[in-house]
């Protein structure tokens, strides 16, 4: 089990400590270590994809509404 980086810089000492904690966890409780490894995997990207899809739908709806309003105004 290797520690993951999430945008925060760590000192070499902190990196060493985290690596040591991760290796001890893998040795002492491999089942828990395996479950923790799955966090941040492909499943973590799903909410982000849903948000992007929702924003895209809203933007496309707004564009369609503006296009319809322009078409109505131009037809008069």
PDB file of C-alpha atoms in Angstrom:
ATOM      1  CA  UNK A   1       0.000   0.000   0.000  1.00  0.00           C
ATOM      2  CA  UNK A   2       1.503   3.320  -1.040  1.00  0.00           C
ATOM      3  CA  UNK A   3       0.293   6.695   0.222  1.00  0.00           C
ATOM      4  CA  UNK A   4      -1.480   8.809  -2.389  1.00  0.00           C
ATOM      5  CA  UNK A   5      -0.806  12.471  -2.990  1.00  0.00           C
ATOM      6  CA  UNK A   6      -3.705  14.912  -3.020  1.00  0.00           C
ATOM      7  CA  UNK A   7      -2.187  18.270  -3.850  1.00  0.00           C
ATOM      8  CA  UNK A   8      -0.358  18.900  -0.576  1.00  0.00           C
ATOM      9  CA  UNK A   9       3.431  18.883  -0.522  1.00  0.00           C
ATOM     10  CA  UNK A  10       4.905  16.736   2.229  1.00  0.00           C
ATOM     11  CA  UNK A  11       8.374  16.854   3.706  1.00  0.00           C
ATOM     12  CA  UNK A  12      10.632  13.863   3.172  1.00  0.00           C
ATOM     13  CA  UNK A  13      10.151  12.953   6.838  1.00  0.00           C
ATOM     14  CA  UNK A  14       6.350  13.036   6.465  1.00  0.00           C
ATOM     15  CA  UNK A  15       6.600  10.912   3.311  1.00  0.00           C
ATOM     16  CA  UNK A  16       8.746   8.388   5.165  1.00  0.00           C
ATOM     17  CA  UNK A  17       6.318   8.265   8.097  1.00  0.00           C
ATOM     18  CA  UNK A  18       3.305   7.765   5.811  1.00  0.00           C
ATOM     19  CA  UNK A  19       5.093   5.030   3.874  1.00  0.00           C
ATOM     20  CA  UNK A  20       5.977   3.305   7.137  1.00  0.00           C
ATOM     21  CA  UNK A  21       2.367   3.543   8.379  1.00  0.00           C
ATOM     22  CA  UNK A  22       1.092   2.155   5.072  1.00  0.00           C
ATOM     23  CA  UNK A  23       3.502  -0.766   5.093  1.00  0.00           C
ATOM     24  CA  UNK A  24       2.651  -1.604   8.710  1.00  0.00           C
ATOM     25  CA  UNK A  25      -1.062  -1.476   7.908  1.00  0.00           C
ATOM     26  CA  UNK A  26      -0.564  -3.777   4.925  1.00  0.00           C
ATOM     27  CA  UNK A  27       1.332  -6.205   7.120  1.00  0.00           C
ATOM     28  CA  UNK A  28      -0.966  -6.037  10.182  1.00  0.00           C
ATOM     29  CA  UNK A  29      -4.382  -5.899   8.480  1.00  0.00           C
ATOM     30  CA  UNK A  30      -4.176  -6.751   4.772  1.00  0.00           C
ATOM     31  CA  UNK A  31      -7.973  -6.815   4.357  1.00  0.00           C
ATOM     32  CA  UNK A  32      -8.351  -3.264   5.670  1.00  0.00           C
ATOM     33  CA  UNK A  33      -5.378  -2.110   3.614  1.00  0.00           C
ATOM     34  CA  UNK A  34      -7.016  -3.544   0.488  1.00  0.00           C
ATOM     35  CA  UNK A  35     -10.293  -1.742   1.255  1.00  0.00           C
ATOM     36  CA  UNK A  36      -8.470   1.535   1.815  1.00  0.00           C
ATOM     37  CA  UNK A  37      -6.597   1.107  -1.480  1.00  0.00           C
ATOM     38  CA  UNK A  38      -9.929   1.193  -3.332  1.00  0.00           C
ATOM     39  CA  UNK A  39     -10.716   4.733  -2.088  1.00  0.00           C
ATOM     40  CA  UNK A  40      -9.994   7.323  -4.738  1.00  0.00           C
ATOM     41  CA  UNK A  41     -10.177   4.773  -7.532  1.00  0.00           C
ATOM     42  CA  UNK A  42     -12.481   4.833 -10.552  1.00  0.00           C
ATOM     43  CA  UNK A  43     -15.524   4.990  -8.265  1.00  0.00           C
ATOM     44  CA  UNK A  44     -14.374   8.387  -6.977  1.00  0.00           C
ATOM     45  CA  UNK A  45     -14.608   9.858 -10.479  1.00  0.00           C
ATOM     46  CA  UNK A  46     -18.325   9.026 -10.812  1.00  0.00           C
ATOM     47  CA  UNK A  47     -19.666  12.017  -8.814  1.00  0.00           C
ATOM     48  CA  UNK A  48     -17.406  14.347 -10.788  1.00  0.00           C
ATOM     49  CA  UNK A  49     -18.728  12.918 -14.060  1.00  0.00           C
ATOM     50  CA  UNK A  50     -22.316  13.337 -12.879  1.00  0.00           C
ATOM     51  CA  UNK A  51     -21.692  16.973 -11.986  1.00  0.00           C
ATOM     52  CA  UNK A  52     -20.074  17.639 -15.359  1.00  0.00           C
ATOM     53  CA  UNK A  53     -22.982  15.934 -17.131  1.00  0.00           C
ATOM     54  CA  UNK A  54     -25.531  17.959 -15.136  1.00  0.00           C
ATOM     55  CA  UNK A  55     -23.745  21.235 -15.913  1.00  0.00           C
ATOM     56  CA  UNK A  56     -23.582  20.280 -19.585  1.00  0.00           C
ATOM     57  CA  UNK A  57     -27.327  19.559 -19.657  1.00  0.00           C
ATOM     58  CA  UNK A  58     -28.105  22.909 -18.000  1.00  0.00           C
ATOM     59  CA  UNK A  59     -25.859  24.808 -20.423  1.00  0.00           C
ATOM     60  CA  UNK A  60     -27.357  23.048 -23.443  1.00  0.00           C
ATOM     61  CA  UNK A  61     -30.866  23.782 -22.130  1.00  0.00           C
ATOM     62  CA  UNK A  62     -30.016  27.457 -21.704  1.00  0.00           C
ATOM     63  CA  UNK A  63     -28.585  27.615 -25.233  1.00  0.00           C
ATOM     64  CA  UNK A  64     -31.716  25.950 -26.627  1.00  0.00           C
ATOM     65  CA  UNK A  65     -33.952  28.402 -24.732  1.00  0.00           C
ATOM     66  CA  UNK A  66     -32.020  31.415 -26.040  1.00  0.00           C
ATOM     67  CA  UNK A  67     -32.082  30.010 -29.581  1.00  0.00           C
ATOM     68  CA  UNK A  68     -35.853  29.486 -29.344  1.00  0.00           C
ATOM     69  CA  UNK A  69     -36.379  33.028 -28.012  1.00  0.00           C
ATOM     70  CA  UNK A  70     -34.262  34.491 -30.829  1.00  0.00           C
ATOM     71  CA  UNK A  71     -36.156  32.454 -33.403  1.00  0.00           C
ATOM     72  CA  UNK A  72     -39.484  33.679 -32.044  1.00  0.00           C
ATOM     73  CA  UNK A  73     -38.324  37.301 -32.006  1.00  0.00           C
ATOM     74  CA  UNK A  74     -36.985  37.078 -35.563  1.00  0.00           C
ATOM     75  CA  UNK A  75     -40.184  35.509 -36.890  1.00  0.00           C
ATOM     76  CA  UNK A  76     -42.313  38.475 -35.792  1.00  0.00           C
TER      77      UNK A  76
END
